[in-house]
Amino acid sequence: MRDVAVIGVGMTKWGELWDKSLRNLFVESALLAIEDAGVEKIDSMVVGCMSSGLFTGQEHLASLLSDYLGRNPIPAARVESACSSGGLAFRQGFLEVASGMSDVVLVGGVEKMTDVTGCEATFALGTAADQEYEGYHGLTFPGLYAMMAVAHMDRYGTTRDQLSMVAAKNHDNGSKNPLAQYPFKVSVEAVNKSVLVADPLRILDCSPITDGAAAVILCPLEAARKAKKPAVRIAGSGHATDTIALASRADLAWLESTRLAADKALAMAGRKVEDMDLFEVHDCFTIAEIMVTEALGLVERGRGGRAVEDGLTALGGKFPVNPSGGLKAKGHPVGATGVAQVVEVVKQLRGEAGERQVKGAERGLTQNMGGTGGSALVHIFEAG
Amino acid sequence: MRDVAVIGVGMTKWGELWDKSLRNLFVESALLAIEDAGVEKIDSMVVGCMSSGLFTGQEHLASLLSDYLGRNPIPAARVESACSSGGLAFRQGFLEVASGMSDVVLVGGVEKMTDVTGCEATFALGTAADQEYEGYHGLTFPGLYAMMAVAHMDRYGTTRDQLSMVAAKNHDNGSKNPLAQYPFKVSVEAVNKSVLVADPLRILDCSPITDGAAAVILCPLEAARKAKKPAVRIAGSGHATDTIALASRADLAWLESTRLAADKALAMAGRKVEDMDLFEVHDCFTIAEIMVTEALGLVERGRGGRAVEDGLTALGGKFPVNPSGGLKAKGHPVGATGVAQVVEVVKQLRGEAGERQVKGAERGLTQNMGGTGGSALVHIFEAG
């Protein structure tokens, strides 16, 4: 396989964007990535999107978007893996270049979520769970993650305050990210007192419903070294699955697919997790980030709550987690999230992250997952 | 890139299968393919499915299916390109092996379409068209293909009888395929007299709504030569897009994406279209097959109607098209179709096609398209 690098990134302001359609959102980010990369020709594209069918009544998405980007007849593929659709798109784009099938590949992620009612959005997101064994019994994602939180609190003594500290930390970081949907700070107290959604999870434990897109340009490393901006090499890619039904898991308080994907990506890169300077991870709920830090091996099993309390995962800490603000503050347009994580890591490794820059960052990791961890994608990035 | 081969194929009887769920359908075909290949270990899988969200309320599909197949935690990706989702899944699986990322890959396609009402199915299929510019004005696929048929008849003198001859030929072939949804013959007269759907297309011009799945196993060619069954090499892969809105096309009576995908696949294989012994193509409507034979270069532009009338595309003709019965007789579970085309070509090249065997077949071509040709995938296969 050829070495592959990211040479361009693009993302616009996320939010509740009623004046923009799915195709607008995608094209805006894609054009920014193309401009950032300084390329003219695109050989193929891959789009991550979870459920444009249920959210906007539109499938056949990649062809539509290649057309609106003015790029048809290039090969264009859409991939889906629930909330890890963006991470999966990135991996497929990596394979396109690594295999030699394409030289310059656009990878984008997009989700337009606010053109439906709250009930419809909850149903659409619920399709990431097992409909026959979970959905039909009324389970939705706040409920599923609430059960994971209860299991984690019971087993390891994780506290309500520790959950809130994840939200407070990510909003601190997000307040420095002008593209974030909610770029403001929230206190631990405010999270603790916010409306209850599914005990113990409160509204400020949850990532929001978001319209947004993100895009990156990939090419062979050799060509990347002649590009406009510093090359960021994709050193490792890991992908694993688990049961999508939480009921089928051996352990509600552990994310095995994340562990396996991380092991594969790190082995491919020849690195240890401690070698990474920053982490963009899937904090769809505060408990998720706590469990991800454990599954990645940043801390021992059960110590994820303590890690945030000790400042280990803060912007100035030993392992900065979610400098972008994470899904919590930046927003979570489900198909776009995995690609936006890559956008952040590339900006950090280029030293373009402004107020939220992790000083001297040379290596970063992204972790994106679907549902309650039924799928997980981990990628490792290195400067140059 | 490594040379890649198909070493196993699996498919069950298609139809209106109310006693089987999406996951049942997929697992049955996948197990048959695994048994046919004689492999134990699967490294990764790719699933093509158009709209499990709208048809069954289930996304996150690849993880779900890898679990139900007893294969989690392997990497599992779902891809979507409307009715060419199966062809796209096949291409992604090919890339997985060609790149060296995986050695043994399961590629499956599935669609469960009959658990919704006719209106809901029509809406779900309509998401392959441009919702904002076609769907909202009431256009559905019979209407779109009817316009293509009118343009073709007007420009080239294609006749009502020639459309019917496509249906009659494919049902002749399908009557020899025990897995077909409608394994019976229909006469030209019966097609001509069947209920009008969208003038000039009648009900027997249309492929049916179908529940079904199909699966194949891929591995490096070198390993394939030691497998249980004769290896079938993937000699070429082509993928192209076009506008998904018919209104944006320069020519309603021409399938440019199919032409481009075929050119790429044939160039990769170092072959001409005349070198092929059989063709499995996307006859979602009778007019589609006529236009595909032209786009593939089997006949000159405008001569597709004459080709079927002259018997050129019959089972015993110079260019046998759709020996399996095609989408018309075999059925069209949209995400499965592209994979089922590969199943048929592999059976033909192995000499396992029974009554519908193309004698001495050594090379075959599959052509799968999305919507009215907004995407197209062409693959070339060679014995050994």
GROMACS .gro file of C-alpha atoms in nm, chain A residues 1 21 23 50-51 53-54 57-61 63-64 66-68 72-82 88 91-92 94-96 99 101 123 127-133 239-244 260 264 370-371 374-375, chain B residues 1 21 23 50-51 53-54 57-61 63-64 66-68 72-82 88 91-92 94-96 99 101 123 127-133 239-244 260 264 370-371 374-375:
model
  112
    1MET     CA    1   0.000   0.000   0.000
   21SER     CA    2  -2.985   2.233   0.227
   23ARG     CA    3  -2.621   1.975  -0.086
   50MET     CA    4  -2.589   0.821   0.820
   51SER     CA    5  -2.948   0.865   0.712
   53GLY     CA    6  -3.314   0.891   0.353
   54LEU     CA    7  -3.490   0.949   0.684
   57GLY     CA    8  -3.581   1.185   0.175
   58GLN     CA    9  -3.270   1.165  -0.042
   59GLU     CA   10  -3.053   0.862  -0.120
   60HIS     CA   11  -2.815   0.819  -0.418
   61LEU     CA   12  -2.624   1.082  -0.232
   63SER     CA   13  -2.375   1.100  -0.727
   64LEU     CA   14  -2.593   1.398  -0.634
   66SER     CA   15  -2.045   1.501  -0.709
   67ASP     CA   16  -2.281   1.669  -0.955
   68TYR     CA   17  -2.349   1.971  -0.732
   72ASN     CA   18  -1.943   1.434  -1.220
   73PRO     CA   19  -1.860   1.189  -1.382
   74ILE     CA   20  -1.597   1.097  -1.118
   75PRO     CA   21  -1.658   0.782  -0.913
   76ALA     CA   22  -1.845   0.880  -0.597
   77ALA     CA   23  -1.935   0.642  -0.315
   78ARG     CA   24  -2.153   0.696  -0.010
   79VAL     CA   25  -2.087   0.491   0.301
   80GLU     CA   26  -2.290   0.445   0.618
   81SER     CA   27  -2.199   0.325   0.961
   82ALA     CA   28  -2.442   0.526   1.177
   88LEU     CA   29  -1.571   0.502   0.757
   91ARG     CA   30  -1.100   0.492   0.574
   92GLN     CA   31  -1.249   0.415   0.230
   94PHE     CA   32  -0.755   0.616   0.242
   95LEU     CA   33  -0.794   0.276   0.070
   96GLU     CA   34  -0.869   0.444  -0.266
   99SER     CA   35  -0.444   0.090  -0.335
  101MET     CA   36  -0.698   0.327  -0.764
  123PHE     CA   37  -3.647   0.785   1.524
  127THR     CA   38  -3.195   0.330   1.352
  128ALA     CA   39  -2.833   0.305   1.473
  129ALA     CA   40  -2.962   0.068   1.743
  130ASP     CA   41  -3.114  -0.274   1.681
  131GLN     CA   42  -3.469  -0.187   1.572
  132GLU     CA   43  -3.611  -0.535   1.621
  133TYR     CA   44  -3.470  -0.585   1.969
  239HIS     CA   45  -1.189  -0.047   1.207
  240ALA     CA   46  -1.386  -0.290   1.422
  241THR     CA   47  -1.745  -0.384   1.495
  242ASP     CA   48  -1.944  -0.505   1.794
  243THR     CA   49  -2.307  -0.603   1.847
  244ILE     CA   50  -2.523  -0.300   1.778
  260LEU     CA   51  -0.974  -0.322   1.886
  264LYS     CA   52  -0.502  -0.203   1.488
  370GLY     CA   53  -2.153   0.427   1.569
  371GLY     CA   54  -2.449   0.369   1.800
  374GLY     CA   55  -2.139  -0.121   1.737
  375SER     CA   56  -1.873   0.020   1.506
  385MET     CA   57  -0.269  -0.357  -0.679
  405SER     CA   58  -3.638  -1.034   0.786
  407ARG     CA   59  -3.098  -0.996   0.857
  434MET     CA   60  -3.000   0.126  -0.083
  435SER     CA   61  -3.243   0.230   0.187
  437GLY     CA   62  -3.366   0.324   0.674
  438LEU     CA   63  -3.684   0.386   0.476
  441GLY     CA   64  -3.617   0.155   0.988
  442GLN     CA   65  -3.268   0.013   1.031
  443GLU     CA   66  -2.932   0.182   0.961
  444HIS     CA   67  -2.591   0.081   1.105
  445LEU     CA   68  -2.645  -0.215   0.884
  447SER     CA   69  -2.229  -0.395   1.200
  448LEU     CA   70  -2.569  -0.556   1.257
  450SER     CA   71  -2.157  -0.894   1.076
  451ASP     CA   72  -2.295  -0.972   1.423
  452TYR     CA   73  -2.583  -1.186   1.294
  456ASN     CA   74  -1.810  -0.938   1.467
  457PRO     CA   75  -1.562  -0.774   1.542
  458ILE     CA   76  -1.445  -0.776   1.177
  459PRO     CA   77  -1.452  -0.443   0.990
  460ALA     CA   78  -1.787  -0.414   0.813
  461ALA     CA   79  -1.885  -0.129   0.582
  462ARG     CA   80  -2.220  -0.048   0.424
  463VAL     CA   81  -2.226   0.143   0.097
  464GLU     CA   82  -2.513   0.309  -0.090
  465SER     CA   83  -2.552   0.417  -0.448
  466ALA     CA   84  -2.927   0.368  -0.498
  472LEU     CA   85  -2.050  -0.039  -0.544
  475ARG     CA   86  -1.597  -0.253  -0.607
  476GLN     CA   87  -1.518  -0.161  -0.245
  478PHE     CA   88  -1.230  -0.554  -0.464
  479LEU     CA   89  -1.032  -0.252  -0.335
  480GLU     CA   90  -1.004  -0.408   0.012
  483SER     CA   91  -0.492  -0.284  -0.166
  485MET     CA   92  -0.588  -0.434   0.355
  507PHE     CA   93  -4.128   0.699  -0.205
  511THR     CA   94  -3.503   0.888  -0.320
  512ALA     CA   95  -3.271   0.768  -0.599
  513ALA     CA   96  -3.393   1.067  -0.801
  514ASP     CA   97  -3.334   1.431  -0.714
  515GLN     CA   98  -3.594   1.494  -0.442
  516GLU     CA   99  -3.575   1.872  -0.459
  517TYR     CA  100  -3.610   1.895  -0.838
  623HIS     CA  101  -1.731   0.340  -1.179
  624ALA     CA  102  -1.877   0.666  -1.303
  625THR     CA  103  -2.147   0.914  -1.208
  626ASP     CA  104  -2.387   1.143  -1.392
  627THR     CA  105  -2.649   1.394  -1.279
  628ILE     CA  106  -2.915   1.210  -1.080
  644LEU     CA  107  -1.765   0.571  -1.906
  648LYS     CA  108  -1.268   0.214  -1.767
  754GLY     CA  109  -2.846   0.376  -0.987
  755GLY     CA  110  -3.157   0.583  -1.058
  758GLY     CA  111  -2.680   0.878  -1.205
  759SER     CA  112  -2.427   0.612  -1.112
   0.00000   0.00000   0.00000
